[in-house]
Short mmCIF file of C-alpha atoms in Angstrom, two decimals:
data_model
loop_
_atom_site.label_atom_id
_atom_site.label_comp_id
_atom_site.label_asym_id
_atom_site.label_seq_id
_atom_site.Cartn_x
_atom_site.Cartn_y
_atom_site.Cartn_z
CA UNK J 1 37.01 -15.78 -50.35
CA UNK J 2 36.05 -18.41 -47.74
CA UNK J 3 35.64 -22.09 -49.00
CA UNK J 4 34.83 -24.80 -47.43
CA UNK J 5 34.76 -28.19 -49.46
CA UNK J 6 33.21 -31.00 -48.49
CA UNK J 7 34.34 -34.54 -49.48
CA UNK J 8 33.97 -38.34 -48.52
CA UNK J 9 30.36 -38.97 -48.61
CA UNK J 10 28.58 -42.33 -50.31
CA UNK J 11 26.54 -45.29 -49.92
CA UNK J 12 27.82 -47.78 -47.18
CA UNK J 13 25.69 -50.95 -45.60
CA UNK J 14 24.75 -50.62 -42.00
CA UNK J 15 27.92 -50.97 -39.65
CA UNK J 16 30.31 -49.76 -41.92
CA UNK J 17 32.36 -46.98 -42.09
CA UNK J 18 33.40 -43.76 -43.75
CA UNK J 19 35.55 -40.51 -43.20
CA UNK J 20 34.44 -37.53 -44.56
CA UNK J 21 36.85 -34.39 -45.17
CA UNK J 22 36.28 -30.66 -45.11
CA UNK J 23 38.95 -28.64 -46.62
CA UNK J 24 39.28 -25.16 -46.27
CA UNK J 25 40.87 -22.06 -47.62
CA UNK J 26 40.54 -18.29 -47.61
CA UNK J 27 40.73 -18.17 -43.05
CA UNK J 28 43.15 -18.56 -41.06
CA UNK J 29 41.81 -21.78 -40.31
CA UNK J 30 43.80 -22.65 -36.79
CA UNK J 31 41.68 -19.81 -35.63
CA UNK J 32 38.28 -21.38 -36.15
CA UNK J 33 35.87 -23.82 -33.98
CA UNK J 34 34.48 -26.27 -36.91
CA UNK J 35 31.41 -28.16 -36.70
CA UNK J 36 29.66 -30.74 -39.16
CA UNK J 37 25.75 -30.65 -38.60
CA UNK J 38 23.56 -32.87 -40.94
CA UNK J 39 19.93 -32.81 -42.70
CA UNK J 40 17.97 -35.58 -43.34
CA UNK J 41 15.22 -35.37 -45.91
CA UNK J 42 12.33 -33.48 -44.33
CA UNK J 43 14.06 -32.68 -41.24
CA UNK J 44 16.19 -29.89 -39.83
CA UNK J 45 19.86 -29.19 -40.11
CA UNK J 46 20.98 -30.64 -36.79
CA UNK J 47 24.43 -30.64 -35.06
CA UNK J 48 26.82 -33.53 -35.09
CA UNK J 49 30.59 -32.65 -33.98
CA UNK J 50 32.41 -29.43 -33.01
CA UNK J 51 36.81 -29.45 -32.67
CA UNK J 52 38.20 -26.33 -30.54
CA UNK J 53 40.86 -24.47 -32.47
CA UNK J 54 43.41 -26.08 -31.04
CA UNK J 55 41.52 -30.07 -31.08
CA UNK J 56 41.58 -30.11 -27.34
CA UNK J 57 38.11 -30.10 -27.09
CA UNK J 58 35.52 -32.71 -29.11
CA UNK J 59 31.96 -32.61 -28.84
CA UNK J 60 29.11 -35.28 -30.01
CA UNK J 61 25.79 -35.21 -30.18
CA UNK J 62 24.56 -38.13 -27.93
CA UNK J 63 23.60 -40.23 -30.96
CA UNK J 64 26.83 -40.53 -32.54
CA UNK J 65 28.89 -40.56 -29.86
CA UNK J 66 30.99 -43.70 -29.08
CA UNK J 67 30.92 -44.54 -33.56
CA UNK J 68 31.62 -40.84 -34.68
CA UNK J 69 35.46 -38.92 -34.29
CA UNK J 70 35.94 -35.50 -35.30
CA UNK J 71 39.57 -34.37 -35.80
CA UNK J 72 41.25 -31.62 -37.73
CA UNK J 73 44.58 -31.37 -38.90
CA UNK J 74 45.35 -27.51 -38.94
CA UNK J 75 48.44 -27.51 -41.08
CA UNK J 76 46.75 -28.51 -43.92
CA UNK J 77 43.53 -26.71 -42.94
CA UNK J 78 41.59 -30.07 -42.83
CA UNK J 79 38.76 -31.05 -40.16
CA UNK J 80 37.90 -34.47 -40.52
CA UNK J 81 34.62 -36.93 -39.37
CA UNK J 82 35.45 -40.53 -39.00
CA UNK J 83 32.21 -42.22 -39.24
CA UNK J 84 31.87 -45.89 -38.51
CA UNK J 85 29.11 -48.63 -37.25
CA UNK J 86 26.65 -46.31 -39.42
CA UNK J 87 23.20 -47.08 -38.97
CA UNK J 88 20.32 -46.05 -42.03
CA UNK J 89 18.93 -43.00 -39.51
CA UNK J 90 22.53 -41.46 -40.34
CA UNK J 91 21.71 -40.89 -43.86
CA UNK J 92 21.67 -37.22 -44.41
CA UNK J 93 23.78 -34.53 -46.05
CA UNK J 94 26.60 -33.72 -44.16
CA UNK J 95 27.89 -30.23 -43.77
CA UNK J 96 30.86 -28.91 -42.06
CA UNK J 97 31.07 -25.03 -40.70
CA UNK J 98 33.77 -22.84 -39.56
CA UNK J 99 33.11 -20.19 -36.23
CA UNK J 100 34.51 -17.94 -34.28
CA UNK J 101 34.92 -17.64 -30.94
CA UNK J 102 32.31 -20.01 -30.34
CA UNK J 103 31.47 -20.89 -26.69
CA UNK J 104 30.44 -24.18 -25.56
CA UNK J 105 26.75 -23.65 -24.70
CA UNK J 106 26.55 -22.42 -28.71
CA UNK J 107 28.43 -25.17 -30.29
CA UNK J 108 24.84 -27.02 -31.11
CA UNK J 109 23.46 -23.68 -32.92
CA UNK J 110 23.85 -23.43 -36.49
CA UNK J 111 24.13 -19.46 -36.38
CA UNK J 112 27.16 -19.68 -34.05
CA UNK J 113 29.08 -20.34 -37.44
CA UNK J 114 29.87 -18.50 -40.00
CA UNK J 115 31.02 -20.42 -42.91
CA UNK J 116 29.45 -23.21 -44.29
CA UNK J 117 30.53 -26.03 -47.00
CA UNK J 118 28.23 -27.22 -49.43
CA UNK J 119 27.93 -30.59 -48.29
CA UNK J 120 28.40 -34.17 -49.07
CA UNK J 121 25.93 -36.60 -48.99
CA UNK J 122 26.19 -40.16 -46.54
CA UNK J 123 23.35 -42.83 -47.20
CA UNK J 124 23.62 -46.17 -45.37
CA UNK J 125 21.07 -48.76 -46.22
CA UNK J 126 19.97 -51.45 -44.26
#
């Protein structure tokens, strides 16, 4: 059985940081393109960060990039989001996802991935 924990969320003031965690278990993780996406009250799930298998590939979605940093450490089946100088419009429930064989022009689309965590919430107040 696939499971995919979330961890790391909380409240934080504008500009500061936090690092969530998304442990997995039950694939053969190494083998998997993960993603974290994120819903804000009222609004849709939208994408965040994707990490190749291997790591030798990031992607951002332009808002976050240059404050966000999505790693994975694939011996102990980890994927990680570093998030700092966080702003209130980041507050959302964060969820990380697991695909396969996911090409780049799919990265953004939450149906390229299979598995999904069950999230962990970030607020940041102002």
């Amino acid at each position: 059985q696939v499971q995919l924990v979330e961890s790391g969320g909380g409240l934080v003031q504008a500009g500061g940081s936090l690092r969530l965690s998304c442990a997995a278990s039950g694939l053969t993780f190494s083998s998997y393109t993960m993603g974290w996406f994120r819903q804000a009250p009222g609004k849709e799930r939208e994408f965040v960060a994707a990490i190749t298998w291997s790591g030798s590939n990031l992607y951002y979605t332009d808002s976050v990039k240059g404050r966000f940093t999505i790693s994975r450490d694939n011996d102990e089946s980890t994927v990680y989001l570093q998030l700092n100088s966080l702003k209130p419009e980041d507050t959302a429930v964060y969820y990380c996802a697991a695909g396969l064989l996911v090409v780049e022009n799919a990265l953004k689309r939450r149906n390229s991935y299979m598995y999904w965590g069950q999230g962990t919430q970030v607020t940041v107040s102002s």
